[in-house]
Each structure stands twice: as structure tokens, then as C-alpha cells.
Short mmCIF file of N, CA and C in Angstrom, two decimals:
data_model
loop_
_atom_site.label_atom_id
_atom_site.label_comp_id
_atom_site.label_asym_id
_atom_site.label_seq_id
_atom_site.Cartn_x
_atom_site.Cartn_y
_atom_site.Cartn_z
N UNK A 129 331.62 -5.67 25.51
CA UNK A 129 332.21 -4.64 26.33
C UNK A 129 333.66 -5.00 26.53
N UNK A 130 334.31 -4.01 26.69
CA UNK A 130 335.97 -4.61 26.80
C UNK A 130 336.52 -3.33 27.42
N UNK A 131 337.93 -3.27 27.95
CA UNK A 131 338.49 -2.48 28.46
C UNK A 131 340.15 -3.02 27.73
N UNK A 132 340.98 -1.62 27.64
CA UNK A 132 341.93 -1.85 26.79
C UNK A 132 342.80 -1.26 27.14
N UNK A 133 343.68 -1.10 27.73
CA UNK A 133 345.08 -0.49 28.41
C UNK A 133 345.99 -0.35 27.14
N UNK A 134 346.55 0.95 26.63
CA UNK A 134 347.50 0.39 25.41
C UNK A 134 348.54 1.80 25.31
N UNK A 135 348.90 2.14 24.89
CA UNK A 135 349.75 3.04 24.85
C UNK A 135 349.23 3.73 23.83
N UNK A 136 349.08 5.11 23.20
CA UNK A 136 348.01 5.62 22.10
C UNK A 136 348.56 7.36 22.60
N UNK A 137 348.26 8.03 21.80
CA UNK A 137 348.55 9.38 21.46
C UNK A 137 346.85 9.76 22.39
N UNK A 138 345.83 9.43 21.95
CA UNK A 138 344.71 9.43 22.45
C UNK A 138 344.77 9.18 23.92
N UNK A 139 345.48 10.13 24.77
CA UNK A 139 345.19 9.67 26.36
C UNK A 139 344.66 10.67 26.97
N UNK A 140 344.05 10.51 28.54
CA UNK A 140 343.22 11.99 28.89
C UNK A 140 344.07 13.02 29.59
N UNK A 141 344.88 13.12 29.93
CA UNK A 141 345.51 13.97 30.42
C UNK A 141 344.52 15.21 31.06
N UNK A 142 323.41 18.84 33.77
CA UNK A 142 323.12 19.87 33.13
C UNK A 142 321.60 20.33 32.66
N UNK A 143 321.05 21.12 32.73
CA UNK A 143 319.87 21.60 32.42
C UNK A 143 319.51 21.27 31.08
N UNK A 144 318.72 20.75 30.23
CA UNK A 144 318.38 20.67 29.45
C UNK A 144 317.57 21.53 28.42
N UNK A 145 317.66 22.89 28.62
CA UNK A 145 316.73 23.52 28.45
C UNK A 145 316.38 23.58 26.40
N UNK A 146 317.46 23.92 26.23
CA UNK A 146 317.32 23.26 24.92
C UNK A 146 317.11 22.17 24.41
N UNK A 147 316.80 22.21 23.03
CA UNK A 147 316.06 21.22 22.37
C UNK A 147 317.41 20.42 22.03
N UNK A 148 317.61 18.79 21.94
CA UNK A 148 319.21 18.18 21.43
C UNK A 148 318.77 17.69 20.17
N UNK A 149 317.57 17.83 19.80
CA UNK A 149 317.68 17.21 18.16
C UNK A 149 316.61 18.07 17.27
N UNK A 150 317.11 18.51 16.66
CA UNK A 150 316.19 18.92 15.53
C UNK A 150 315.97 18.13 14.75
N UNK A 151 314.57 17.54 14.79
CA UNK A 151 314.24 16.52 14.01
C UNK A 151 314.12 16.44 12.47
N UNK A 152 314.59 17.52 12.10
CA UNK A 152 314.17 17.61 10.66
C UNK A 152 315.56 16.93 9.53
N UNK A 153 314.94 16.29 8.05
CA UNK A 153 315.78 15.48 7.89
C UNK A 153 317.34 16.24 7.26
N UNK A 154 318.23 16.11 6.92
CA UNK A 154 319.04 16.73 6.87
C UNK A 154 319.60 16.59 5.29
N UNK A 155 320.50 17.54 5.49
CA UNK A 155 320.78 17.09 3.18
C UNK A 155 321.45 16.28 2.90
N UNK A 156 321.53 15.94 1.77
CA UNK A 156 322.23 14.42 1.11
C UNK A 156 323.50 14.50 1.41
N UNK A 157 324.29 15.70 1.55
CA UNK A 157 325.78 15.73 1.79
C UNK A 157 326.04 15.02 3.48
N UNK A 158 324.87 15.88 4.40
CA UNK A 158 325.09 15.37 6.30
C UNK A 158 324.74 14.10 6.02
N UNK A 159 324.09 12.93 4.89
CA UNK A 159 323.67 12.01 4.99
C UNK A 159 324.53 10.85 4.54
N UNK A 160 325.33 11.73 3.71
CA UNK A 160 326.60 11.32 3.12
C UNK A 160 327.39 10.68 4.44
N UNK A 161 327.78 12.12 5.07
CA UNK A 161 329.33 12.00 5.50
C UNK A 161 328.89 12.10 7.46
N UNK A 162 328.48 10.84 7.76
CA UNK A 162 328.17 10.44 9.24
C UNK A 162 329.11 11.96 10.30
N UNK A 163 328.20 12.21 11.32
CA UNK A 163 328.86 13.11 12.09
C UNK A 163 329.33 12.50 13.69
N UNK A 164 330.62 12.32 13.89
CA UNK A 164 330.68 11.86 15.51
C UNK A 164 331.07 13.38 16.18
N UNK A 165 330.40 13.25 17.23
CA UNK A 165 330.18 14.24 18.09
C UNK A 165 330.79 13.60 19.81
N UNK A 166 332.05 14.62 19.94
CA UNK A 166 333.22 14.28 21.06
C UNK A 166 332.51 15.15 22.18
N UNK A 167 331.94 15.04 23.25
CA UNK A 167 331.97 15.48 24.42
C UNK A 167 333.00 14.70 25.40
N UNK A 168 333.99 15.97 25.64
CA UNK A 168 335.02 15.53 26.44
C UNK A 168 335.77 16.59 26.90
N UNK A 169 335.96 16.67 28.76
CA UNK A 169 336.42 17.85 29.22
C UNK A 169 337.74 18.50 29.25
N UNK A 170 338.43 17.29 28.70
CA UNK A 170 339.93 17.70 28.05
C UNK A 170 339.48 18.10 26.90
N UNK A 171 340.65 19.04 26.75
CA UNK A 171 340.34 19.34 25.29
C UNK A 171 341.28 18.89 24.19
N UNK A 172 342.55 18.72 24.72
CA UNK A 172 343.96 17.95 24.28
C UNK A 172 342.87 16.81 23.39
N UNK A 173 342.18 15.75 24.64
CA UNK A 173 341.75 14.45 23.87
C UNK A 173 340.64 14.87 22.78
N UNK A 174 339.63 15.40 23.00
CA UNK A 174 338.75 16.21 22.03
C UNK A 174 339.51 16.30 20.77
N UNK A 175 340.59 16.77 20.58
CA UNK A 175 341.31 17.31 19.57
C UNK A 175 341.78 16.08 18.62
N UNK A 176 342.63 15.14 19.64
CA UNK A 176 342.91 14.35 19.05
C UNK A 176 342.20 12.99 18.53
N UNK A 177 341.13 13.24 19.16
CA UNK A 177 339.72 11.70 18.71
C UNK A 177 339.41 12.83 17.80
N UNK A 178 338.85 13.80 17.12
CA UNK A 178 338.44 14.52 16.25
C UNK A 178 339.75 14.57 14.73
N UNK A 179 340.67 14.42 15.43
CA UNK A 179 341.76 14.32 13.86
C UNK A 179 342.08 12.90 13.61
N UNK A 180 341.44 11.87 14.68
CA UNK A 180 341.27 10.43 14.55
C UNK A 180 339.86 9.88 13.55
N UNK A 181 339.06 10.40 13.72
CA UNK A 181 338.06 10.63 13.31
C UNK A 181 337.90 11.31 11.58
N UNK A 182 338.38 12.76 11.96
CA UNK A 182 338.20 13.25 10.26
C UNK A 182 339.26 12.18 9.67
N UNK A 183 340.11 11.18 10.30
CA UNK A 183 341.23 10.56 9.30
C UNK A 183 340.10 9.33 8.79
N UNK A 184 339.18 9.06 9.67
CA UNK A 184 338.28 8.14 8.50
C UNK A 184 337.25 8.69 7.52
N UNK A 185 337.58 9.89 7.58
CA UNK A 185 336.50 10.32 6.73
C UNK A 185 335.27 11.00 6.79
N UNK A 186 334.95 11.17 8.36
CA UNK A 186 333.72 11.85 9.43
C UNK A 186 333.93 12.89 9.24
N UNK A 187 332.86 13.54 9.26
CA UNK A 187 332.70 14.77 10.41
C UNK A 187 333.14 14.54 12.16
N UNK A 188 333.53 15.78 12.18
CA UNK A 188 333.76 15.26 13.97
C UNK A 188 333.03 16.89 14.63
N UNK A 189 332.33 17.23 15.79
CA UNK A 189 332.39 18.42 16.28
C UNK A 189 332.73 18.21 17.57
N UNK A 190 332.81 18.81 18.43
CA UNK A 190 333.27 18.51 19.76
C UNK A 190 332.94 20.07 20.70
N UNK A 191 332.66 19.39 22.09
CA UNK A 191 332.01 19.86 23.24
C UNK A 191 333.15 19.69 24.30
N UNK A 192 332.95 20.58 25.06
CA UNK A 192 334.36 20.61 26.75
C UNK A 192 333.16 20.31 27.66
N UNK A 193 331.26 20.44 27.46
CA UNK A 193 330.55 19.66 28.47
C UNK A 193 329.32 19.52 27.73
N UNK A 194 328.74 18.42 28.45
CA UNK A 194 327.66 17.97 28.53
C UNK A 194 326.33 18.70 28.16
N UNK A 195 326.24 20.28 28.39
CA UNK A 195 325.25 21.65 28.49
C UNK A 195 325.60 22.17 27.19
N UNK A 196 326.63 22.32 26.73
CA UNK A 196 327.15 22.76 25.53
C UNK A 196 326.75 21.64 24.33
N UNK A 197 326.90 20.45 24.92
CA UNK A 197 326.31 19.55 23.04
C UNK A 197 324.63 19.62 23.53
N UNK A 198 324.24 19.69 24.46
CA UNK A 198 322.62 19.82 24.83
C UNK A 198 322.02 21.16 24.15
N UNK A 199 323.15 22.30 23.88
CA UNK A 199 322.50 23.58 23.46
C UNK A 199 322.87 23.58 21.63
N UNK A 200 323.48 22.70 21.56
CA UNK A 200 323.97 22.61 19.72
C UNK A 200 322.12 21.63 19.25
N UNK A 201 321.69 21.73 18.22
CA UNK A 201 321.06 21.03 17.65
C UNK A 201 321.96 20.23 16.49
N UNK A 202 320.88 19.01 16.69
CA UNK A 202 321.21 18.20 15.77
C UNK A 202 320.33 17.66 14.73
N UNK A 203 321.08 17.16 13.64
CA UNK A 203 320.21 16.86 12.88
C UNK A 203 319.38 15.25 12.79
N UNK A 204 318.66 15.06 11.77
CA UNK A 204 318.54 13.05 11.92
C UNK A 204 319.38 12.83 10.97
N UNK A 205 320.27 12.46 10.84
CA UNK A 205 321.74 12.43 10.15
C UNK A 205 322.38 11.21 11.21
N UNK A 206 323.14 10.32 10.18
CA UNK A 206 323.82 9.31 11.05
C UNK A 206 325.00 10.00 11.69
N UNK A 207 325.32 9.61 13.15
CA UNK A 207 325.75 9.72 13.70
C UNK A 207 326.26 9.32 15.23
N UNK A 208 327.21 9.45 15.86
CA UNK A 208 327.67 8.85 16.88
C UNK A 208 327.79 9.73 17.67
N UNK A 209 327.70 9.28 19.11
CA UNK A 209 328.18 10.36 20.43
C UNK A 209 329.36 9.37 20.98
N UNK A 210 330.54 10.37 21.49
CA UNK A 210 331.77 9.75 22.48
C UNK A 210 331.73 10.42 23.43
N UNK A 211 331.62 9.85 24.61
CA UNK A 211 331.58 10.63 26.06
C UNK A 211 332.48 10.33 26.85
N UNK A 212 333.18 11.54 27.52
CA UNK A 212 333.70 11.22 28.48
C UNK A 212 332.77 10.63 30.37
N UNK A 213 333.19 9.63 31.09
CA UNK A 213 332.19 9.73 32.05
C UNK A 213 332.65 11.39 32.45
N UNK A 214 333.12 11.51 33.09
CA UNK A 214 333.60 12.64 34.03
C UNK A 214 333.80 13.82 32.90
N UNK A 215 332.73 14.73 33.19
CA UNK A 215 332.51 15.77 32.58
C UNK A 215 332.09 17.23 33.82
N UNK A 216 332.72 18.32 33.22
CA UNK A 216 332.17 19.37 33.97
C UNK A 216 330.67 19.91 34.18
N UNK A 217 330.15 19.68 35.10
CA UNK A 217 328.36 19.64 35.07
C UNK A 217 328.06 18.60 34.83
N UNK A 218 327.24 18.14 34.19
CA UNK A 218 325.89 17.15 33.82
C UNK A 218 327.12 16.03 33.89
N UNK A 219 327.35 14.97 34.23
CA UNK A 219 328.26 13.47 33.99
C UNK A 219 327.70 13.30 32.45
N UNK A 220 328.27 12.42 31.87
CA UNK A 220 328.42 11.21 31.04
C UNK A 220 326.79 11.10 31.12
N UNK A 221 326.96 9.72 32.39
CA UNK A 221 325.97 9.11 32.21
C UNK A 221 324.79 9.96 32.20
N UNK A 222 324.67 11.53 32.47
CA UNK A 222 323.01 11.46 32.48
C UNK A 222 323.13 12.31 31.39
N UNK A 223 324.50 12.83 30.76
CA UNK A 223 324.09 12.73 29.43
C UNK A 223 323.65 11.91 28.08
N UNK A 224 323.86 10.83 28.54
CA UNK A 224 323.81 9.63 27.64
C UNK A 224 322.40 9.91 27.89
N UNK A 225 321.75 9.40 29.10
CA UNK A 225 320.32 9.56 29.39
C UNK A 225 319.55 10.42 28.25
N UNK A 226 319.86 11.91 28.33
CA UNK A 226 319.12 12.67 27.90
C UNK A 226 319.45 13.01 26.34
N UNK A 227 320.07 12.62 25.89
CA UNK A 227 320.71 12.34 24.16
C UNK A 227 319.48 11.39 24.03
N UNK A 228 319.58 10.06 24.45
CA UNK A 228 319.10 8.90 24.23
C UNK A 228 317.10 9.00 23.94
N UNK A 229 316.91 10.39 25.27
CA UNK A 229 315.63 10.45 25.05
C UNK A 229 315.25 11.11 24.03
N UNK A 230 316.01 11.99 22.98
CA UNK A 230 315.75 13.43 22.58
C UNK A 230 316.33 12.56 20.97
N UNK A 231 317.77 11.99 21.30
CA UNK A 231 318.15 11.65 19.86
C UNK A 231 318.35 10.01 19.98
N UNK A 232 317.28 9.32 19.46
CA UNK A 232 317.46 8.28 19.90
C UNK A 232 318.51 7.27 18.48
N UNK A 233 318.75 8.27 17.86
CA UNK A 233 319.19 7.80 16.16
C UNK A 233 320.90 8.41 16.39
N UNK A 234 321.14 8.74 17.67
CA UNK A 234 322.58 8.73 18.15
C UNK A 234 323.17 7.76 19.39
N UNK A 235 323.97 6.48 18.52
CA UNK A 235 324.74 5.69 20.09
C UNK A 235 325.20 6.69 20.31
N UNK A 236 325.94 5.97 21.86
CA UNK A 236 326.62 6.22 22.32
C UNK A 236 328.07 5.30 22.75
N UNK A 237 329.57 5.89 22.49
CA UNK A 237 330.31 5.19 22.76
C UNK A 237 330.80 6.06 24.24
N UNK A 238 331.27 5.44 25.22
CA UNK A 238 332.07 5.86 26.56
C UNK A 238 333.72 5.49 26.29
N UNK A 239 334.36 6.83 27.31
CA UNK A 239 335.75 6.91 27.46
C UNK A 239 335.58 7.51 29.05
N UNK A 240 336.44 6.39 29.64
CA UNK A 240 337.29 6.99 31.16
C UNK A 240 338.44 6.92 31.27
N UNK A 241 338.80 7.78 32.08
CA UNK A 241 340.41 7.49 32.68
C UNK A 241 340.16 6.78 34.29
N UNK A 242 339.32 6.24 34.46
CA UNK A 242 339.10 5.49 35.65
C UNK A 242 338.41 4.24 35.57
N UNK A 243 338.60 3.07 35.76
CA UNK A 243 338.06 1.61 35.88
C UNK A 243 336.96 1.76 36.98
N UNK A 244 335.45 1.59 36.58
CA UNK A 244 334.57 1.53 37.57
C UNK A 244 333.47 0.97 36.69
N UNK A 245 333.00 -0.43 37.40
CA UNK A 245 332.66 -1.42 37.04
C UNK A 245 331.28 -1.14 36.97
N UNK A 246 330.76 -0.60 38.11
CA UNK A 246 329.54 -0.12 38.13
C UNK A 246 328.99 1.34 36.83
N UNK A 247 329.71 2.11 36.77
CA UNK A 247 329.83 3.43 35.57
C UNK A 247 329.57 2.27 34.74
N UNK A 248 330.47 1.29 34.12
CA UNK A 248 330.36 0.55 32.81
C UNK A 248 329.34 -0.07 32.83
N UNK A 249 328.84 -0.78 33.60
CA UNK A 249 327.37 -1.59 33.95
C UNK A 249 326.41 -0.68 33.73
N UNK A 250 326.40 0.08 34.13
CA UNK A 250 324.84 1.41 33.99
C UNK A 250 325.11 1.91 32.59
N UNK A 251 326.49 2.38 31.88
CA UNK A 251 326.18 2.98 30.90
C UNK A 251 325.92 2.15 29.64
N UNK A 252 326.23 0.73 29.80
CA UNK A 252 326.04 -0.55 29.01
C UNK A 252 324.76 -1.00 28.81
N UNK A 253 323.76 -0.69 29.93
CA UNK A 253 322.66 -1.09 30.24
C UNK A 253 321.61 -0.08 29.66
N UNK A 254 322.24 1.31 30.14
CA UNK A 254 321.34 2.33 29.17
C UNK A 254 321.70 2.69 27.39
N UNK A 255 322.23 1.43 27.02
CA UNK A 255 322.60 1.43 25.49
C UNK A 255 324.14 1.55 25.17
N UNK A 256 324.91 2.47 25.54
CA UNK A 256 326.03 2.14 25.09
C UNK A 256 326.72 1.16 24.39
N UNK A 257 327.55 1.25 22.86
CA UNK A 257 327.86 0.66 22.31
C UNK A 257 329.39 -0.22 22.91
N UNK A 258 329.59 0.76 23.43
CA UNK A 258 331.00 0.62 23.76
C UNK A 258 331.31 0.80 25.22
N UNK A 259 332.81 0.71 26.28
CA UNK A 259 333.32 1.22 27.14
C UNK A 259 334.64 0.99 27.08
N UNK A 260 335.13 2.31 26.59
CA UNK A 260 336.69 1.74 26.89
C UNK A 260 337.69 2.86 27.75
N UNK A 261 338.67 1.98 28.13
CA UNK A 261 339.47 2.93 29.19
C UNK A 261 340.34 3.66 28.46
N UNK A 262 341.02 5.05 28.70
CA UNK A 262 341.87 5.76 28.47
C UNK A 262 343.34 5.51 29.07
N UNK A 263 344.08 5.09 28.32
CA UNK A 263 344.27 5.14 27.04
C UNK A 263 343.53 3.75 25.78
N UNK A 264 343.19 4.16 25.12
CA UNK A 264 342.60 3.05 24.20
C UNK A 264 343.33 2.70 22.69
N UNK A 265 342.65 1.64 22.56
CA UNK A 265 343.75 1.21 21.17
C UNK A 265 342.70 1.72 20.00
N UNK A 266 343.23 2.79 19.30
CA UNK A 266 342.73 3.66 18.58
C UNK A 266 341.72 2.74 17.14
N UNK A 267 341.92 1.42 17.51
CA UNK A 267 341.38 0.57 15.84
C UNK A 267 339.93 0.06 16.57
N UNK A 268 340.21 -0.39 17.91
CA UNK A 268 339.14 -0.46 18.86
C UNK A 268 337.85 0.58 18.95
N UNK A 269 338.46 1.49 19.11
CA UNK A 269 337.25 2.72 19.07
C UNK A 269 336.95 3.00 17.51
N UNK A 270 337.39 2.66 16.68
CA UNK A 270 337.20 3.21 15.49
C UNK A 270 336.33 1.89 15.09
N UNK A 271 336.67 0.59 15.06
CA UNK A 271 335.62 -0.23 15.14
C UNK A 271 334.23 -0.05 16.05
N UNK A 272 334.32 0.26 17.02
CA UNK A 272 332.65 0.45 18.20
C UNK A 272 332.22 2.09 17.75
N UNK A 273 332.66 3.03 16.98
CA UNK A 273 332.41 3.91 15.83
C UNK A 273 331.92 3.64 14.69
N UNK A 274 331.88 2.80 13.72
CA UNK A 274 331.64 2.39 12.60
C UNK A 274 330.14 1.28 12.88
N UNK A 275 330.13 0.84 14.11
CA UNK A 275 328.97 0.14 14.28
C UNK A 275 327.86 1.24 14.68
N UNK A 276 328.17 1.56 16.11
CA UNK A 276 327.43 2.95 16.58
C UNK A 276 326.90 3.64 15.02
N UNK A 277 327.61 4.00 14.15
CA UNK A 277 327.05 4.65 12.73
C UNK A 277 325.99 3.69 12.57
N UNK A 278 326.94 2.74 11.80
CA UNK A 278 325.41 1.24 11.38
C UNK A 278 324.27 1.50 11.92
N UNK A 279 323.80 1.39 13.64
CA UNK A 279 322.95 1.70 14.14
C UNK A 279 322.04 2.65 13.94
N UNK A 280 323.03 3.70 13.89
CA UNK A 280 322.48 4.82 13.71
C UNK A 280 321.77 5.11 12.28
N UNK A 281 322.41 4.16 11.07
CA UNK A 281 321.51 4.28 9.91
C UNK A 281 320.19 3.66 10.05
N UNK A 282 320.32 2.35 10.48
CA UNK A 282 319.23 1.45 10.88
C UNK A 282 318.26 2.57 11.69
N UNK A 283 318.26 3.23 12.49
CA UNK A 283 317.35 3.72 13.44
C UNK A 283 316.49 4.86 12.06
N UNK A 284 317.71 5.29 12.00
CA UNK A 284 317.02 6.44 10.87
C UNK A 284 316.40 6.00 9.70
N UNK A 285 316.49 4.77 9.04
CA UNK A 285 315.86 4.38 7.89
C UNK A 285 314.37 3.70 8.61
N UNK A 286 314.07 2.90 9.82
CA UNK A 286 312.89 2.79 10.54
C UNK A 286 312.31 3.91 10.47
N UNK A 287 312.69 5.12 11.25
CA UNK A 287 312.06 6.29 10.93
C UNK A 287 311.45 6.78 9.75
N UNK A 288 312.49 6.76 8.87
CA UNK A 288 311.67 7.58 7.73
C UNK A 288 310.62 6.30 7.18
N UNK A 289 310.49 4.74 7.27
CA UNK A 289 309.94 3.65 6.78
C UNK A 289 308.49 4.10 8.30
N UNK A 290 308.51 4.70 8.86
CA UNK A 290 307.40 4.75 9.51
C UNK A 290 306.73 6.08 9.28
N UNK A 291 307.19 6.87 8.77
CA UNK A 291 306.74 8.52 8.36
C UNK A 291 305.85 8.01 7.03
N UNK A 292 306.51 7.06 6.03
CA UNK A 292 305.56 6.58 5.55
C UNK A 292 304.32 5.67 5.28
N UNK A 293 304.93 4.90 6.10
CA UNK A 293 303.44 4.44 6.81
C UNK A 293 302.31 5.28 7.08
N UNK A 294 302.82 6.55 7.84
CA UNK A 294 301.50 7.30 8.47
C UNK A 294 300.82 8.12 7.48
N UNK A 295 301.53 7.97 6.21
CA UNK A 295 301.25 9.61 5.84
C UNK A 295 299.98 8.51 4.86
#
């Protein structure tokens, strides 16, 4: 866990009723090209972690809350979540929560514009790969991104190594 004060272009300036993962497997191209998915209530930063992002080569989609990536489906496709804590409706953290129960083959990385020791402790504890403060050093998040993926292959290759097991 780390916190990173830096100067960066990247600064910041819910009901569940839907389903958050469509479990079904996805095509060789979504399997290809990892998807990170930006929930964040700025939209300035959204924009710019998303053209940070397609610059490695991702997919990026992005959410202004928490209810809105809960009503998108997803696929089992590697992939990452970036959260802001402080979101309009549902927080961060109990979105992390409810991703975590639904897509468990998506980390999660955290972004605040506020130092709170306790937020980082709970969202560290419920999995989070990452916590870093806004503004962040853009090689930082792109490293705790590239792992969050890793994970996320690992989770999904268990999966399909247990689909065959059963069958």
C-alpha cells in the first residue's frame, strides 16, 4: 500500500438491482485486450486515467457513479476496476463490496483526494490492490493496473480449470 503526492496531469479537481457480471465467457478479441473500468465522479479525471490507460494498450470505459457501472454488464474478461472513494450515491467502498461479490475476476484499485487511514485500511482489507492519493505518479498506478490484470487472469483461468472439472 503506498500513498504518493506528485504533481501529474491526473488530479481530481447504490441499489444493486442489476446484475454486475454477466458471466458468460467473452471473445478472443475482450480476452485479448484487458478492460479497466474508471468509476469516478469527476469526469475531467475519468477522461484522463482513460487516455492513460488506452496509451497502454487497454480498453478503458468509464462511469460518473457507482449505480451506473452496477447497471453496465460485464463480461469474464480480464479486467480491472479504479474507484474513486467519494462517489455520488453508493461510496467506493460499498462499491468495491458489491463488484467483489458479483465479479470476483475484477480487482480493485482506489483513488482519493483525501488521506484517511481508516478508508485505506477497510478498502485494503476488502481486497484492494492498491490506494493511492490524488494526485498520483501515473507509472505507480499503471504498475498496481498491470498486476490487478495478472490477478484477474489467474482468477479467470481457475474458473474455467474448474468448469472443467465439473463437466
Amino acid at each position: 500500500m503506498g500513498f504518493y503526492r506528485t504533481e501529474s496531469p491526473l488530479r481530481d479537481g447504490a441499489g444493486a438491482a442489476s446484475p454486475v457480471c454477466n458471466r458468460q465467457e467473452s471473445s478472443e478479441t475482450s480476452q485479448s485486450l484487458p478492460t479497466v473500468f474508471i468509476v469516478d465522479g469527476d469526469k475531467v479525471a475519468c477522461e484522463s486515467l482513460a487516455a492513460l490507460i488506452t496509451g497502454e494498450g487497454w480498453r478503458s470505459q468509464t462511469f460518473e457513479s457507482a449505480e451506473e457501472f452496477l447497471s453496465h454488464p460485464i463480461e469474464l474478461a480480464p479486467g480491472c476496476l479504479i474507484l474513486d472513494v467519494c462517489l455520488p450515491g453508493l461510496s467506493g467502498l460499498e462499491l468495491q463490496k458489491r463488484a467483489a461479490a458479483k465479479c470476483s475476476h475484477i480487482p480493485t484499485v482506489f483513488l482519493s483526494a483525501k488521506e484517511d487511514i481508516r478508508t485505506t485500511v477497510e478498502a485494503m482489507k476488502a481486497g484492494a490492490i492498491e490506494f493511492f492519493l490524488k494526485p498520483f505518479r501515473q507509472e505507480k498506478v499503471l504498475s498496481a493496473i498491470r498486476e490487478a490484470l495478472e490477478r484477474s487472469r489467474t482468477v479467470i483461468a481457475r474458473e474455467k480449470q474448474k468448469r472443467v472439472i465439473q463437466w
